[in-house]
């Protein structure tokens, strides 16, 4: 690997870590920045199913124009009620249950995240005004929400009838534990806690969310009413980026129509930085070159200190799926590659190449070392972890499904090959082949015993004690409730590569780093203003004032995460009465039509967001044009 790039463009947030979830409304706080399955039809154009003459169209834009307001929302709700076996309806202004009681639901937001709270309150008001619901707003610690409400209580799987066909959950996991009868341990109705990764570099990855009811990730129990699996298969056969764009039009139209999650908006991370910090930029790949960020002058000095709203449930790189913990891991352990400011592939631990997208060659850098006693990083380490952990039927790692249908073989001390069952020219952009380096010697005893619990709790993995020269910093201390402390890794491999900015030869340019858990927003902002923190998320309502401050440099950094209203379509969702209207497409459309995107963006986000109509942000090359 000898592709040195000598440019000194400012960089920023490294997005080379595959994460599904992002807590919403935090303003970039981490600063690296049994039912039939009948959803009642597609709620398509015309007045079918009762109600008025609402035209949905092929690519509906709910929440704006003719598809916003009380009349259209109630018409769509009546269509859903006509398809229901339960007698829901309206009594004057109020939506009522079969018993005649007003529908009462709850919506959960992130405790301590003001923008997230304001969003929840706005939605509650809109659903009250336009659909006659009584909606309570409740704050919750995101770790508690994830563990008790979001994830399945068990992973028992099972079968269900979906769109007239019997579906078996072939690979249940906590994020999709089975049919709708399999639920989380606590009931819940709606939440704005999470946004989901849209994977704008390769939307084929979205199949993890939508490729049928048995998709890898489906905590809300959404059953597609279109041939999602068939359309994703068509898209996978595309041989060019243009072909992929064309193949995704129908998928995006169906998602816009069915509202699997109620789409709200796309917002950037609003981040304030120490004005002495050189490096961050307003770019999706802000952070890809974090190793060359510095204070004032390009010399090693100071400590890069950030604040976040909540702690991390694990730093074990084999099991983390949280974006905040991903940042914390990334300070001390790189993954295989990233994408630069032009969204071009940039090798970190290894390069990847392929002629036709079927056979990919991984070339591992020869200057990589684990901590003692594990020695050099070789192809054997990667191949062993892929075969024995990621492809196993017991370990259930974060990458458990990424390597299905992929055959790997070691072809040299520092080289291995991966053969895909279906060619993919954009495989790296899917993040599926993005790997952490893990020593074979560390995990082999757990493999021999098939001890998944032990693997999850191993201290060397939890504390990244094996990381050697593989990260910019060494992890000194992780206090579960307060944060993480690091010191500069004097042996960082990045100094000895031929690619990238010249300042990589001195990376990192900070003596130390910290990530501190500060739950109160005012305290986080105070730390930013006084210089105690070098970066912190800024709420939209204060972004303009910070933009005018000499003490803070502000950035709007695009992210792949959307803002959505999650509605629980499982058996413990809809706690207002019998049945679950969330399962009906027209009812989800009614929810979307009841919430004004324009007013939400102007009132809560201070115009620092764009409406969300389908599963890509507008700046993605795969966003379907208005035609």
Coordinates of C-alpha atoms in Angstrom, one line a residue:
X1 CA 0.0 0.0 0.0
X2 CA 1.9 3.0 -1.3
X3 CA -0.8 5.6 -2.1
X4 CA 0.4 8.6 -0.2
X5 CA -1.8 11.7 -0.3
X6 CA 0.0 14.8 0.7
X7 CA -3.0 17.2 0.9
X8 CA -3.5 19.1 4.2
X9 CA -7.2 19.7 4.0
X10 CA -8.9 20.0 7.3
X11 CA -10.8 16.8 8.2
X12 CA -13.2 15.6 10.9
X13 CA -15.4 13.0 12.1
X14 CA -14.4 9.4 11.3
X15 CA -17.4 7.4 10.1
X16 CA -15.7 4.1 9.6
X17 CA -17.6 2.5 12.4
X18 CA -20.8 0.7 11.5
X19 CA -23.5 1.6 13.9
X20 CA -27.3 1.1 13.5
X21 CA -28.5 3.5 16.2
X22 CA -27.9 7.1 17.1
X23 CA -29.7 8.7 20.1
X24 CA -31.6 11.7 18.7
X25 CA -31.7 15.3 19.8
X26 CA -28.2 15.3 21.3
X27 CA -26.6 17.8 18.9
X28 CA -23.5 15.7 18.2
X29 CA -22.6 15.3 21.8
X30 CA -19.9 12.8 21.3
X31 CA -18.4 15.1 18.7
X32 CA -16.3 12.8 16.6
X33 CA -18.9 13.1 16.0
X34 CA -49.4 -13.7 16.9
X35 CA -51.4 -11.7 14.3
X36 CA -52.3 -12.3 10.7
X37 CA -49.8 -9.8 9.4
X38 CA -52.6 -8.0 7.5
X39 CA -51.7 -4.3 7.6
X40 CA -54.9 -3.5 5.8
X41 CA -53.6 -2.7 2.4
X42 CA -51.3 0.0 1.2
X43 CA -53.6 2.9 1.9
X44 CA -52.9 4.0 -1.7
X45 CA -54.5 6.7 -3.8
X46 CA -58.2 7.4 -3.9
X47 CA -60.8 7.0 -1.2
X48 CA -60.9 3.3 -0.9
X49 CA -61.6 1.9 2.5
X50 CA -63.9 4.8 3.5
X51 CA -63.1 8.4 4.2
X52 CA -62.5 11.3 1.8
X53 CA -60.5 11.8 -1.3
X54 CA -57.0 11.9 0.0
X55 CA -54.5 11.2 -2.8
X56 CA -51.4 9.4 -1.6
X57 CA -49.4 9.0 -4.8
X58 CA -46.3 6.9 -5.6
X59 CA -43.9 9.0 -3.5
X60 CA -46.0 10.7 -0.8
X61 CA -44.6 13.6 1.2
X62 CA -46.5 13.2 4.4
X63 CA -46.5 16.1 6.8
X64 CA -46.3 18.9 4.2
X65 CA -48.8 20.6 1.8
X66 CA -51.9 18.6 1.0
X67 CA -50.7 15.6 3.1
X68 CA -50.7 17.5 6.4
X69 CA -53.5 18.4 8.7
X70 CA -56.5 17.4 10.7
X71 CA -58.8 16.4 7.8
X72 CA -56.3 14.2 5.9
X73 CA -55.0 12.6 9.1
X74 CA -58.5 11.7 10.3
X75 CA -59.4 10.4 6.8
X76 CA -56.4 8.1 6.8
X77 CA -57.2 7.0 10.4
X78 CA -60.8 6.1 9.4
X79 CA -59.4 3.9 6.5
X80 CA -57.4 2.0 9.1
X81 CA -60.4 1.7 11.5
X82 CA -62.5 0.3 8.6
X83 CA -60.0 -2.5 8.2
X84 CA -59.8 -3.2 11.9
X85 CA -61.8 -5.9 13.8
X86 CA -62.1 -3.4 16.6
X87 CA -64.5 -0.4 16.7
X88 CA -62.2 2.6 17.0
X89 CA -63.4 5.9 15.8
X90 CA -63.9 9.6 16.6
X91 CA -66.3 11.2 19.1
X92 CA -66.2 14.9 18.3
X93 CA -62.6 16.0 18.6
X94 CA -61.4 12.8 20.4
X95 CA -60.2 9.5 19.0
X96 CA -61.9 6.9 21.1
X97 CA -61.5 3.2 21.8
X98 CA -64.1 0.5 21.4
X99 CA -65.2 1.3 25.0
X100 CA -65.7 4.9 24.1
X101 CA -62.7 6.1 26.1
X102 CA -60.3 8.7 24.6
X103 CA -57.2 7.0 23.2
X104 CA -54.3 7.6 25.6
X105 CA -50.7 6.7 24.5
X106 CA -47.2 7.5 25.6
X107 CA -44.1 8.7 23.8
X108 CA -40.6 8.3 25.2
X109 CA -37.6 10.6 24.7
X110 CA -34.0 10.8 25.9
X111 CA -33.6 12.1 29.4
X112 CA -31.5 15.3 29.5
X113 CA -31.7 15.9 25.7
X114 CA -33.7 19.1 25.3
X115 CA -34.2 19.0 21.5
X116 CA -35.3 15.4 21.8
X117 CA -37.8 16.4 24.5
X118 CA -39.1 19.3 22.5
X119 CA -39.6 17.0 19.5
X120 CA -41.6 14.6 21.6
X121 CA -43.7 17.4 23.1
X122 CA -44.4 18.8 19.6
X123 CA -45.5 15.4 18.3
X124 CA -47.8 14.9 21.3
X125 CA -49.4 18.3 20.6
X126 CA -49.9 17.6 16.9
X127 CA -51.4 14.1 17.6
X128 CA -53.7 15.7 20.1
X129 CA -54.8 18.6 17.8
X130 CA -55.1 16.6 14.6
X131 CA -56.0 13.1 15.7
X132 CA -57.6 13.7 19.1
X133 CA -55.2 11.5 21.0
X134 CA -54.1 12.1 24.6
X135 CA -50.3 11.6 24.5
X136 CA -48.1 11.7 27.6
X137 CA -44.4 12.5 27.2
X138 CA -41.9 10.6 29.4
X139 CA -38.1 10.9 29.7
X140 CA -35.9 7.8 30.0
X141 CA -32.3 6.9 30.3
X142 CA -31.4 5.6 26.9
X143 CA -29.6 2.5 28.3
X144 CA -32.7 1.6 30.2
X145 CA -34.9 2.1 27.1
X146 CA -32.6 0.0 25.0
X147 CA -32.4 -2.9 27.4
X148 CA -35.9 -3.0 28.8
X149 CA -38.1 -1.5 26.0
X150 CA -36.4 -1.7 22.7
X151 CA -34.7 -5.1 22.6
X152 CA -36.5 -8.4 22.7
X153 CA -36.8 -10.0 26.1
X154 CA -36.0 -13.4 24.5
X155 CA -34.8 -14.5 21.1
X156 CA -37.2 -17.5 20.7
X157 CA -38.1 -16.8 17.1
X158 CA -41.2 -18.5 15.7
X159 CA -43.5 -18.2 12.7
X160 CA -46.3 -15.8 11.6
X161 CA -48.5 -15.2 8.6
X162 CA -47.1 -12.2 6.8
X163 CA -48.9 -10.8 3.7
X164 CA -50.6 -14.2 3.2
X165 CA -47.4 -16.3 3.6
X166 CA -46.0 -18.3 6.5
X167 CA -42.7 -16.7 7.6
X168 CA -40.2 -18.4 10.0
X169 CA -37.7 -16.2 11.9
X170 CA -34.6 -18.1 10.8
X171 CA -32.1 -16.0 12.8
X172 CA -33.8 -14.3 15.7
X173 CA -31.7 -11.8 17.7
X174 CA -32.4 -9.1 20.3
X175 CA -33.0 -6.6 17.6
X176 CA -35.6 -8.8 15.9
X177 CA -36.5 -11.5 18.4
X178 CA -39.3 -13.1 16.3
X179 CA -42.8 -12.4 15.2
X180 CA -44.9 -9.6 16.8
X181 CA -45.9 -11.9 19.6
X182 CA -42.3 -11.8 20.8
X183 CA -41.8 -8.5 22.7
X184 CA -39.5 -6.5 24.9
X185 CA -39.8 -6.9 28.7
X186 CA -41.6 -3.6 29.1
X187 CA -44.6 -2.3 27.0
X188 CA -44.3 1.0 25.1
X189 CA -46.2 2.9 22.4
X190 CA -44.0 5.4 20.7
X191 CA -40.5 6.8 21.0
X192 CA -38.1 9.4 19.5
X193 CA -35.1 7.9 21.3
X194 CA -33.3 6.6 18.2
X195 CA -32.6 7.4 14.6
X196 CA -31.4 4.7 12.3
X197 CA -28.4 4.7 10.0
X198 CA -29.5 5.3 6.4
X199 CA -26.2 4.1 5.0
X200 CA -26.0 6.8 2.3
X201 CA -22.9 5.4 0.7
X202 CA -24.6 2.1 -0.1
X203 CA -28.4 1.9 0.5
X204 CA -28.2 -1.9 -0.1
X205 CA -27.2 -2.1 3.6
X206 CA -30.8 -0.9 4.4
X207 CA -31.9 -4.4 3.8
X208 CA -30.8 -5.0 7.4
X209 CA -34.0 -3.0 8.4
X210 CA -36.5 -3.7 5.6
X211 CA -35.7 -7.0 3.8
X212 CA -39.0 -8.7 5.0
X213 CA -40.4 -9.2 8.5
X214 CA -37.4 -11.4 9.3
X215 CA -34.9 -8.7 8.6
X216 CA -31.9 -8.6 10.9
X217 CA -33.1 -5.4 12.6
X218 CA -36.8 -5.0 13.4
X219 CA -37.4 -4.2 17.1
X220 CA -40.7 -2.5 16.2
X221 CA -42.2 -5.5 14.4
X222 CA -42.8 -3.9 11.0
X223 CA -44.1 -6.3 8.3
X224 CA -43.6 -4.9 4.8
X225 CA -46.6 -5.0 2.5
X226 CA -44.5 -4.9 -0.6
X227 CA -42.0 -7.5 -2.0
X228 CA -39.1 -6.0 -0.2
X229 CA -37.0 -9.1 -0.5
X230 CA -37.5 -9.3 -4.2
X231 CA -36.7 -5.7 -4.8
X232 CA -33.6 -5.8 -2.7
X233 CA -32.5 -8.8 -4.7
X234 CA -33.0 -6.8 -7.9
X235 CA -30.9 -4.0 -6.4
X236 CA -28.1 -6.4 -5.5
X237 CA -27.8 -7.5 -9.1
X238 CA -27.0 -3.9 -10.2
X239 CA -23.6 -3.6 -11.7
X240 CA -23.1 0.2 -11.4
X241 CA -23.9 3.1 -9.2
X242 CA -26.4 4.4 -11.8
X243 CA -28.0 0.9 -11.9
X244 CA -28.3 0.9 -8.1
X245 CA -29.9 4.3 -8.1
X246 CA -32.5 3.1 -10.6
X247 CA -33.2 -0.1 -8.7
X248 CA -33.9 1.7 -5.5
X249 CA -36.6 4.0 -6.7
X250 CA -39.4 1.5 -6.1
X251 CA -38.0 0.5 -2.7
X252 CA -37.9 4.2 -1.6
X253 CA -41.4 4.8 -2.9
X254 CA -42.7 1.9 -0.9
X255 CA -41.0 3.0 2.2
X256 CA -42.3 6.5 1.8
X257 CA -45.8 5.1 1.4
X258 CA -45.8 2.5 4.2
X259 CA -44.0 4.6 6.8
X260 CA -42.3 1.7 8.6
X261 CA -41.0 4.3 11.0
X262 CA -42.8 7.7 10.9
X263 CA -40.3 9.8 8.9
X264 CA -39.7 13.3 10.3
X265 CA -36.5 15.0 9.3
X266 CA -32.8 14.9 8.7
X267 CA -30.6 17.2 10.8
X268 CA -26.9 17.7 11.0
X269 CA -24.9 17.3 14.2
X270 CA -24.6 20.8 15.6
X271 CA -21.2 20.9 17.3
X272 CA -19.3 23.6 19.0
X273 CA -15.5 23.3 19.1
X274 CA -12.6 25.0 20.9
X275 CA -11.6 27.8 18.5
X276 CA -8.0 26.8 18.9
X277 CA -8.7 23.3 17.4
X278 CA -7.7 22.8 13.8
X279 CA -9.3 20.0 11.9
X280 CA -13.1 19.6 12.1
X281 CA -15.0 20.4 8.9
X282 CA -18.6 20.4 7.8
X283 CA -18.5 17.1 6.0
X284 CA -20.1 13.7 6.2
X285 CA -16.5 12.3 6.7
X286 CA -15.5 14.8 9.3
X287 CA -13.1 12.9 11.5
X288 CA -11.6 10.5 9.0
X289 CA -8.3 12.1 9.6
X290 CA -8.6 12.7 13.3
X291 CA -4.9 11.8 13.7
X292 CA -3.9 15.2 12.3
X293 CA -6.2 17.4 14.4
X294 CA -4.3 19.8 16.7
X295 CA -4.4 22.9 18.9
X296 CA -3.1 26.2 17.5
X297 CA 0.1 24.8 16.0
X298 CA 0.8 21.3 14.5
X299 CA 2.8 20.0 17.5
X300 CA 1.9 17.4 20.2
X301 CA 0.1 19.3 23.0
X302 CA -2.9 19.3 25.3
X303 CA -5.8 17.0 25.8
X304 CA -8.8 16.6 23.5
X305 CA -11.8 16.5 25.8
X306 CA -15.4 15.9 24.8
X307 CA -18.7 15.4 26.7
X308 CA -21.6 13.1 26.1
X309 CA -25.0 12.6 27.7
X310 CA -24.8 9.0 28.9
X311 CA -22.3 6.2 29.6
X312 CA -21.6 3.1 27.6
X313 CA -23.0 -0.4 28.3
X314 CA -19.9 -2.0 26.7
X315 CA -16.6 -1.2 25.1
X316 CA -16.2 -4.8 23.9
X317 CA -15.6 -4.3 20.1
X318 CA -17.1 -7.7 19.3
X319 CA -20.5 -6.7 20.8
X320 CA -20.9 -2.9 20.7
X321 CA -23.7 -1.5 18.5
X322 CA -24.0 1.9 20.1
X323 CA -22.6 5.0 18.3
X324 CA -21.4 6.7 21.5
X325 CA -19.4 3.6 22.6
X326 CA -18.2 3.3 19.0
X327 CA -16.5 6.7 19.4
X328 CA -15.0 5.6 22.7
X329 CA -13.6 2.4 21.2
X330 CA -12.3 4.3 18.2
X331 CA -10.0 6.5 20.3
X332 CA -8.0 3.4 21.2
X333 CA -8.7 0.9 18.4
X334 CA -9.0 1.5 14.7
X335 CA -11.1 -0.5 12.3
X336 CA -10.1 -1.6 8.9
X337 CA -10.8 1.4 6.8
X338 CA -12.7 4.7 6.5
X339 CA -13.8 7.2 3.8
X340 CA -12.0 10.5 3.2
X341 CA -13.5 13.9 2.6
X342 CA -14.3 13.0 -1.0
X343 CA -16.1 9.8 0.2
X344 CA -13.3 7.7 -1.3
X345 CA -12.1 4.5 0.4
X346 CA -9.1 5.1 2.7
X347 CA -7.2 2.1 4.1
X348 CA -6.4 2.1 7.8
X349 CA -5.5 -1.4 9.0
X350 CA -6.0 -3.0 5.6
X351 CA -6.7 -2.2 1.9
X352 CA -9.3 -3.9 -0.2
X353 CA -9.5 -4.5 -3.9
X354 CA -11.7 -6.4 -6.4
X355 CA -12.0 -6.6 -10.1
X356 CA -15.7 -7.6 -10.4
X357 CA -17.0 -7.3 -6.9
X358 CA -17.1 -11.1 -6.2
X359 CA -13.6 -11.9 -4.9
X360 CA -12.1 -9.2 -2.6
X361 CA -8.5 -9.2 -1.5
X362 CA -7.6 -7.8 1.9
X363 CA -4.0 -6.6 2.3
X364 CA -3.1 -6.0 5.9
X365 CA -0.4 -3.5 6.9
X366 CA 2.7 -5.2 8.1
X367 CA 3.4 -2.7 10.9
X368 CA 0.5 -3.6 13.1
X369 CA 1.0 -5.1 16.6
X370 CA -1.2 -6.3 19.4
X371 CA -0.1 -5.8 23.0
X372 CA 2.0 -8.6 24.5
X373 CA 1.7 -11.5 24.4
X374 CA -0.1 -11.5 21.1
X375 CA 2.5 -10.1 18.8
X376 CA 2.0 -9.0 15.2
X377 CA -1.4 -8.7 13.6
X378 CA -1.7 -11.1 10.7
X379 CA -4.3 -12.4 8.3
X380 CA -4.7 -15.4 10.6
X381 CA -6.2 -13.2 13.3
X382 CA -8.9 -11.7 11.0
X383 CA -9.7 -15.0 9.3
X384 CA -10.0 -16.8 12.6
X385 CA -12.4 -14.2 14.1
X386 CA -14.5 -14.2 11.0
X387 CA -14.8 -18.0 10.8
X388 CA -15.0 -18.9 14.5
X389 CA -17.0 -15.9 15.8
X390 CA -18.8 -13.8 13.2
X391 CA -19.8 -16.9 11.2
X392 CA -20.6 -19.0 14.3
X393 CA -24.0 -20.0 15.5
X394 CA -23.3 -19.2 19.2
X395 CA -21.2 -16.0 19.6
X396 CA -23.8 -13.5 18.2
X397 CA -21.2 -10.8 17.7
X398 CA -22.1 -7.4 16.2
X399 CA -21.0 -8.7 12.8
X400 CA -22.9 -12.0 13.1
X401 CA -24.8 -11.5 9.8
X402 CA -22.3 -9.5 7.9
X403 CA -20.4 -12.5 6.8
X404 CA -23.3 -14.8 5.9
X405 CA -22.6 -16.4 2.5
X406 CA -19.0 -15.1 2.4
X407 CA -16.2 -17.6 2.2
X408 CA -12.8 -16.5 3.5
X409 CA -9.4 -18.0 3.1
X410 CA -5.9 -16.9 4.1
X411 CA -3.6 -16.5 1.1
X412 CA -0.5 -15.1 2.8
X413 CA 0.8 -13.9 6.1
X414 CA -0.7 -10.5 5.6
X415 CA -3.4 -11.3 3.0
X416 CA -6.7 -13.1 2.8
X417 CA -9.6 -13.2 0.3
X418 CA -13.3 -13.0 0.7
X419 CA -15.6 -14.5 -1.9
X420 CA -19.2 -13.2 -1.9
X421 CA -22.2 -15.3 -2.9
X422 CA -23.4 -12.3 -4.9
X423 CA -21.0 -9.8 -6.4
X424 CA -21.1 -6.3 -4.9
X425 CA -19.0 -3.4 -6.2
X426 CA -20.0 -1.4 -3.2
X427 CA -19.2 -4.0 -0.5
X428 CA -16.9 -1.7 1.4
X429 CA -19.6 1.1 1.4
X430 CA -21.9 -1.4 3.1
X431 CA -19.5 -1.5 6.1
X432 CA -20.0 -5.3 6.2
X433 CA -16.3 -6.0 5.7
X434 CA -15.3 -3.4 8.4
X435 CA -13.5 -5.3 11.1
X436 CA -11.8 -4.7 14.4
X437 CA -8.5 -6.4 14.9
X438 CA -8.8 -9.1 17.6
X439 CA -6.0 -11.5 18.6
X440 CA -6.7 -15.1 17.9
X441 CA -4.9 -16.1 21.1
X442 CA -7.3 -13.9 23.2
X443 CA -10.6 -15.4 21.9
X444 CA -9.5 -19.0 21.1
X445 CA -10.3 -20.3 24.7
X446 CA -13.8 -19.0 24.4
X447 CA -14.2 -20.5 21.0
X448 CA -13.2 -23.9 22.3
X449 CA -15.7 -23.7 25.1
X450 CA -18.4 -21.9 23.0
X451 CA -18.6 -19.4 25.8
X452 CA -20.4 -16.4 24.5
X453 CA -21.0 -14.9 28.0
X454 CA -17.4 -15.2 28.9
X455 CA -16.4 -13.5 25.6
X456 CA -18.8 -10.6 26.3
X457 CA -17.3 -10.1 29.7
X458 CA -13.6 -10.6 29.1
X459 CA -11.7 -7.8 30.7
X460 CA -9.0 -7.6 28.0
X461 CA -11.8 -6.9 25.5
X462 CA -13.8 -4.6 27.7
X463 CA -10.8 -2.5 28.5
X464 CA -9.1 -2.8 25.1
X465 CA -5.9 -4.1 26.8
X466 CA -4.9 -5.9 23.6
X467 CA -4.8 -2.8 21.4
X468 CA -1.1 -2.4 21.0
X469 CA -0.2 0.2 18.4
X470 CA -3.7 0.0 16.7
X471 CA -5.2 3.2 18.0
X472 CA -4.3 6.8 18.5
X473 CA -4.6 6.6 22.3
X474 CA -4.2 4.0 25.0
X475 CA -7.3 3.5 27.3
X476 CA -6.2 4.3 30.8
X477 CA -9.5 4.2 32.7
X478 CA -13.2 3.5 32.0
X479 CA -15.5 4.6 34.7
X480 CA -18.9 3.1 33.8
X481 CA -20.9 6.1 34.8
X482 CA -18.5 9.0 34.3
X483 CA -16.4 8.5 31.2
X484 CA -13.2 7.3 29.6
X485 CA -9.6 8.6 29.9
X486 CA -6.8 8.1 27.4
X487 CA -3.1 8.9 26.9
X488 CA -1.3 9.3 23.6
X489 CA -0.1 6.1 22.0
X490 CA 3.5 6.7 21.1
X491 CA 3.6 3.7 18.9
X492 CA 0.6 4.5 16.7
X493 CA 1.0 2.6 13.4
X494 CA -0.5 5.5 11.4
X495 CA 2.8 7.4 11.6
X496 CA 4.4 4.8 9.4
X497 CA 2.0 4.7 6.4
X498 CA 2.5 6.2 3.0
X499 CA -1.1 7.5 2.5
X500 CA -2.8 10.5 3.9
X501 CA -1.9 14.0 5.1
X502 CA 1.7 14.6 6.1
X503 CA 0.8 15.2 9.7
X504 CA -0.1 11.5 10.0
X505 CA 3.6 11.0 10.6
X506 CA 3.1 12.6 14.1
X507 CA -0.3 11.4 14.9
X508 CA -2.0 11.9 17.2
X509 CA -1.2 15.6 18.0
X510 CA -2.7 15.5 21.5
X511 CA -1.0 14.2 24.7
X512 CA -4.3 12.8 26.1
X513 CA -8.0 12.6 25.5
X514 CA -11.2 12.2 27.6
X515 CA -14.9 11.5 27.0
X516 CA -16.9 12.7 30.0
X517 CA -20.5 11.8 30.8
X518 CA -22.4 15.0 31.6
X519 CA -26.1 14.4 31.7
X520 CA -27.2 18.1 32.1
X521 CA -27.2 20.1 28.9
X522 CA -26.4 23.3 30.7
X523 CA -23.3 21.7 32.2
X524 CA -22.1 20.4 28.9
X525 CA -22.5 23.8 27.3
X526 CA -20.8 25.5 30.3
X527 CA -17.8 23.2 29.9
X528 CA -17.6 24.2 26.2
X529 CA -17.8 27.9 26.9
X530 CA -15.1 27.8 29.6
X531 CA -12.7 25.5 27.6
X532 CA -13.2 22.5 29.9
X533 CA -14.5 20.7 26.9
X534 CA -13.1 21.0 23.4
X535 CA -16.3 19.9 21.7
X536 CA -19.9 19.5 22.7
X537 CA -23.3 19.3 21.0
X538 CA -25.3 22.5 20.7
X539 CA -29.1 22.5 20.7
X540 CA -30.7 24.2 17.7
X541 CA -32.2 27.0 19.7
X542 CA -28.8 28.1 20.8
X543 CA -26.8 27.4 17.7
X544 CA -27.1 30.9 16.2
X545 CA -25.9 32.6 19.4
X546 CA -22.9 30.3 19.6
X547 CA -22.1 31.0 15.9
X548 CA -21.7 34.6 16.9
X549 CA -19.4 33.8 19.8
X550 CA -15.6 34.2 19.7
X551 CA -15.2 31.4 22.3
X552 CA -16.7 28.7 20.2
X553 CA -16.4 27.5 16.6
X554 CA -19.6 26.0 15.3
X555 CA -20.0 23.3 12.7
X556 CA -23.1 21.6 11.0
X557 CA -21.9 18.1 10.3
X558 CA -24.1 15.9 8.1
X559 CA -24.8 12.5 9.6
X560 CA -26.3 9.3 8.2
X561 CA -29.0 9.2 10.9
X562 CA -32.6 10.2 10.4
X563 CA -35.1 11.6 13.0
X564 CA -38.1 9.3 13.2
X565 CA -41.1 8.5 15.4
X566 CA -40.9 4.7 16.2
X567 CA -44.2 3.1 16.7
X568 CA -44.4 -0.3 18.4
X569 CA -46.2 -2.8 16.2
X570 CA -45.5 -5.7 18.5
X571 CA -48.0 -7.2 20.9
X572 CA -46.9 -4.9 23.7
X573 CA -47.4 -1.8 21.6
X574 CA -50.6 0.4 21.6
X575 CA -51.5 0.2 25.2
X576 CA -54.8 2.3 24.7
X577 CA -57.1 -0.7 24.0
X578 CA -57.5 -3.9 22.0
X579 CA -55.7 -4.5 18.8
X580 CA -52.8 -2.4 17.5
X581 CA -53.7 0.2 14.8
X582 CA -49.9 0.9 14.4
X583 CA -49.9 -2.3 12.3
X584 CA -52.1 -0.7 9.6
X585 CA -50.4 1.3 6.9
X586 CA -53.1 3.9 6.7
X587 CA -52.9 4.5 10.4
X588 CA -49.1 5.1 10.2
X589 CA -49.8 7.4 7.3
X590 CA -52.3 9.2 9.5
X591 CA -49.7 9.7 12.2
X592 CA -47.2 11.1 9.5
X593 CA -49.9 13.4 8.1
X594 CA -50.7 14.7 11.6
X595 CA -47.2 16.0 12.2
X596 CA -46.1 19.1 10.4
X597 CA -42.5 18.7 9.2
X598 CA -42.2 22.4 8.4
X599 CA -43.4 23.5 11.9
X600 CA -41.2 21.0 13.6
X601 CA -38.2 22.1 11.6
X602 CA -38.8 25.8 12.2
X603 CA -40.0 25.7 15.8
X604 CA -37.8 23.1 17.3
X605 CA -34.8 22.8 14.9
X606 CA -34.7 26.5 14.1
X607 CA -34.6 25.7 10.3
X608 CA -31.4 23.6 10.8
X609 CA -32.9 20.5 9.3
X610 CA -34.5 19.1 6.1
X611 CA -37.8 17.2 5.7
X612 CA -37.4 13.4 5.7
X613 CA -39.6 11.7 3.0
X614 CA -37.8 8.5 2.3
X615 CA -34.8 6.4 3.5
X616 CA -31.9 8.6 2.3
X617 CA -30.9 12.2 3.1
X618 CA -31.2 14.6 0.2
X619 CA -27.4 15.0 0.0
X620 CA -27.0 11.3 -0.8
X621 CA -26.2 10.4 -4.4
X622 CA -28.9 7.7 -4.1
X623 CA -31.8 10.1 -3.1
X624 CA -34.4 9.8 -5.8
X625 CA -34.9 13.1 -7.6
X626 CA -38.3 14.8 -7.4
X627 CA -39.3 13.3 -10.8

